[in-house]
């Protein structure tokens, strides 16, 4: 078995909304619409120096060496498809910058899965991008970005920050001020444990000073306050996780 190759790339995932439903209404017309849409995708992806890696039914996965080109391609595709009144198919697109596994011409792994999850969460005719993509393009494109908040993709343990492209929904993202990814629950707990250890060391030193000076057992009062704060803090953290 050959060794798995990995690389960092920009993944675009696209899928036709309600394809099965439209297909039941008119198979011939729907197939023609899908072929026309595929031509739009193929031509735009080629113009933006990308390549189609995976295709399955009414969806596809493409990759781009440039994050900016990938988002520009997505915007271009949606504008062209929206301008075709004869084509009833509307596509949802997700774009993510991440690590992938390469198997021949196919791309696999968590990076591809997240792009597909973003696509699934998008509105018909819409584009959703991850924080990693937004950080790279928010100063370079003027298409408009809106922060939709933290979303929990299906089968992902961690939530992700999601942005829509060229839509009015959500809060406008301020140029030059990318939102930082919130720390995970595990990271918060690790910081709490480190903080508790520091306070424990401080109290131990105070206790030694208290015993050596013989000024009375005064250290119990700050110790009680700190213990109460740590107990309340630990309860809120560990109940969430």
XYZ file of C-alpha atoms in Angstrom:
241
model
C 0.000 0.000 0.000
C 1.449 3.380 -1.029
C 2.060 6.042 1.578
C -0.747 8.568 1.993
C 0.146 11.996 0.641
C -1.149 15.132 2.291
C -1.304 18.740 1.213
C -2.853 22.057 2.158
C -5.338 23.245 -0.430
C -8.555 25.190 -0.918
C -11.588 22.963 -1.376
C -14.822 23.998 -3.070
C -17.810 21.716 -2.551
C -21.003 22.198 -4.574
C -24.349 20.442 -4.702
C -27.679 21.066 -6.449
C -30.505 21.879 -4.049
C -33.549 19.621 -4.330
C -32.145 17.743 -7.312
C -34.130 14.546 -6.696
C -37.382 16.480 -6.331
C -36.835 18.405 -9.566
C -35.771 15.207 -11.327
C -39.088 13.560 -10.443
C -40.957 16.433 -12.072
C -39.114 16.363 -15.424
C -36.152 14.041 -15.872
C -35.137 15.206 -19.346
C -35.248 18.923 -18.530
C -33.453 18.422 -15.224
C -30.666 16.428 -16.860
C -30.246 19.176 -19.429
C -30.112 21.799 -16.654
C -27.501 19.759 -14.782
C -25.339 19.442 -17.887
C -25.564 23.189 -18.495
C -24.622 23.889 -14.871
C -21.698 21.479 -15.063
C -20.397 23.385 -18.088
C -20.527 26.613 -16.072
C -18.634 24.967 -13.222
C -16.002 23.410 -15.491
C -15.297 26.614 -17.384
C -15.151 28.829 -14.293
C -12.970 26.391 -12.335
C -10.540 26.215 -15.265
C -10.433 30.027 -15.572
C -9.498 30.289 -11.899
C -6.753 27.653 -12.153
C -8.602 24.981 -10.208
C -9.394 21.378 -11.007
C -12.351 19.098 -10.390
C -11.247 16.325 -8.041
C -14.429 14.368 -7.276
C -17.858 14.186 -8.878
C -20.904 12.326 -7.632
C -24.360 12.781 -9.141
C -25.313 16.444 -8.902
C -22.331 17.467 -6.749
C -18.617 18.012 -7.135
C -15.425 18.742 -5.228
C -12.813 21.073 -6.716
C -9.478 22.342 -5.434
C -7.564 25.562 -5.982
C -3.982 26.566 -5.192
C -5.281 30.078 -4.404
C -7.914 30.838 -1.764
C -8.818 34.098 -3.499
C -9.335 32.360 -6.834
C -11.562 29.747 -5.196
C -13.898 32.349 -3.685
C -13.924 34.400 -6.880
C -14.832 31.242 -8.784
C -17.705 30.480 -6.399
C -19.090 34.012 -6.741
C -18.763 33.915 -10.522
C -20.562 30.569 -10.765
C -23.481 31.655 -8.597
C -23.906 34.904 -10.532
C -23.893 33.109 -13.882
C -26.325 30.419 -12.738
C -28.647 32.990 -11.184
C -28.713 34.878 -14.477
C -29.937 31.812 -16.368
C -33.716 32.004 -16.089
C -34.094 28.750 -18.004
C -32.175 26.724 -15.409
C -34.240 25.887 -12.332
C -31.359 24.247 -10.483
C -29.813 26.253 -7.660
C -26.522 25.193 -6.166
C -25.123 25.540 -2.651
C -21.365 26.060 -2.329
C -18.948 25.681 0.601
C -15.287 26.705 0.570
C -12.642 25.681 3.109
C -8.851 25.887 3.349
C -7.515 22.755 4.994
C -5.344 19.687 4.999
C -6.423 16.853 2.701
C -5.302 13.357 1.736
C -4.554 12.677 -1.912
C -5.629 9.357 -3.445
C -4.866 9.495 -7.163
C -6.992 12.378 -8.446
C -9.367 12.208 -5.468
C -9.219 14.338 -2.332
C -10.239 12.900 1.022
C -10.117 13.800 4.702
C -11.460 16.299 7.202
C -10.712 19.314 4.999
C -12.974 17.955 2.276
C -15.640 16.938 4.802
C -15.807 20.428 6.289
C -16.181 22.040 2.854
C -19.045 19.610 2.171
C -20.682 20.463 5.519
C -20.465 24.181 4.753
C -22.082 23.513 1.395
C -24.906 21.586 3.077
C -25.578 24.519 5.451
C -25.673 27.128 2.652
C -28.872 28.524 1.193
C -29.721 27.625 -2.434
C -27.663 30.010 -4.561
C -25.479 30.847 -1.546
C -21.833 30.475 -0.559
C -20.488 29.716 2.912
C -16.815 29.903 3.843
C -14.804 28.876 6.895
C -12.761 31.124 9.185
C -9.575 29.958 7.455
C -10.864 31.149 4.092
C -12.207 34.428 5.468
C -8.849 35.272 7.037
C -7.207 34.983 3.616
C -9.735 36.850 1.454
C -11.430 39.484 3.613
C -8.928 42.214 2.652
C -8.599 41.144 -0.976
C -12.187 40.845 -2.198
C -15.004 43.373 -2.070
C -17.920 40.981 -2.559
C -19.192 41.400 0.999
C -18.901 38.998 3.921
C -21.339 38.391 6.760
C -20.558 36.569 9.988
C -23.154 33.916 10.748
C -21.718 32.864 14.101
C -20.518 29.514 15.368
C -22.058 26.514 13.652
C -21.843 22.845 14.576
C -21.249 20.823 11.385
C -22.714 17.339 11.419
C -20.297 14.730 12.819
C -17.751 17.392 13.871
C -16.747 17.618 17.535
C -15.885 21.326 17.417
C -18.012 24.239 16.240
C -16.636 26.495 13.508
C -17.000 30.146 12.588
C -18.997 30.515 9.381
C -19.295 33.438 6.953
C -21.619 33.957 4.013
C -20.372 35.610 0.847
C -22.323 38.339 -0.909
C -25.478 37.880 1.179
C -27.421 40.227 3.449
C -27.978 37.745 6.287
C -25.895 37.850 9.454
C -23.737 40.598 10.924
C -21.362 42.385 8.521
C -17.787 41.284 9.107
C -15.448 44.227 9.699
C -12.596 44.359 7.166
C -9.189 43.872 8.722
C -10.620 42.435 11.913
C -10.964 38.704 11.427
C -12.781 36.967 14.221
C -10.615 34.710 16.272
C -11.653 31.106 16.573
C -13.090 30.605 20.083
C -11.052 28.289 22.313
C -12.325 24.743 22.631
C -13.765 23.330 25.849
C -10.587 21.300 26.354
C -8.450 24.429 26.043
C -10.627 26.293 28.558
C -10.320 23.439 31.052
C -6.557 23.276 30.588
C -6.293 27.006 31.345
C -8.496 26.569 34.419
C -6.294 23.743 35.757
C -3.153 25.847 35.189
C -4.797 28.782 36.979
C -5.790 26.562 39.920
C -2.220 25.288 40.197
C -0.844 28.837 40.272
C -3.270 29.880 43.006
C -2.416 26.744 44.963
C 1.283 27.608 44.828
C 0.580 31.181 45.965
C -1.506 29.987 48.905
C 1.188 27.516 49.909
C 3.757 30.343 50.070
C 1.372 32.521 52.084
C 0.752 29.669 54.497
C 4.500 29.209 55.058
C 4.902 32.945 55.703
C 1.941 32.872 58.073
C 3.434 29.993 60.098
C 6.939 31.501 60.170
C 5.850 34.961 61.305
C 3.413 33.674 63.905
C 0.930 36.426 63.085
C -2.065 34.147 63.368
C -3.874 31.979 60.881
C -4.957 34.848 58.593
C -4.297 33.058 55.296
C -7.503 31.039 55.708
C -9.660 33.964 54.553
C -8.111 34.539 51.093
C -7.862 30.753 50.778
C -11.601 30.363 51.335
C -12.372 33.089 48.777
C -10.108 31.577 46.161
C -11.461 28.077 46.795
C -15.039 29.318 46.359
C -14.176 31.086 43.087
C -12.414 28.009 41.731
C -15.333 25.773 42.712
C -17.847 27.985 40.925
C -15.614 28.311 37.883
C -14.966 24.574 37.630
C -18.678 23.833 37.875
C -19.532 26.073 34.936
C -16.744 24.668 32.808
C -17.203 20.969 33.404
C -20.995 21.039 33.205
C -20.739 22.251 29.596
C -18.454 19.544 28.423
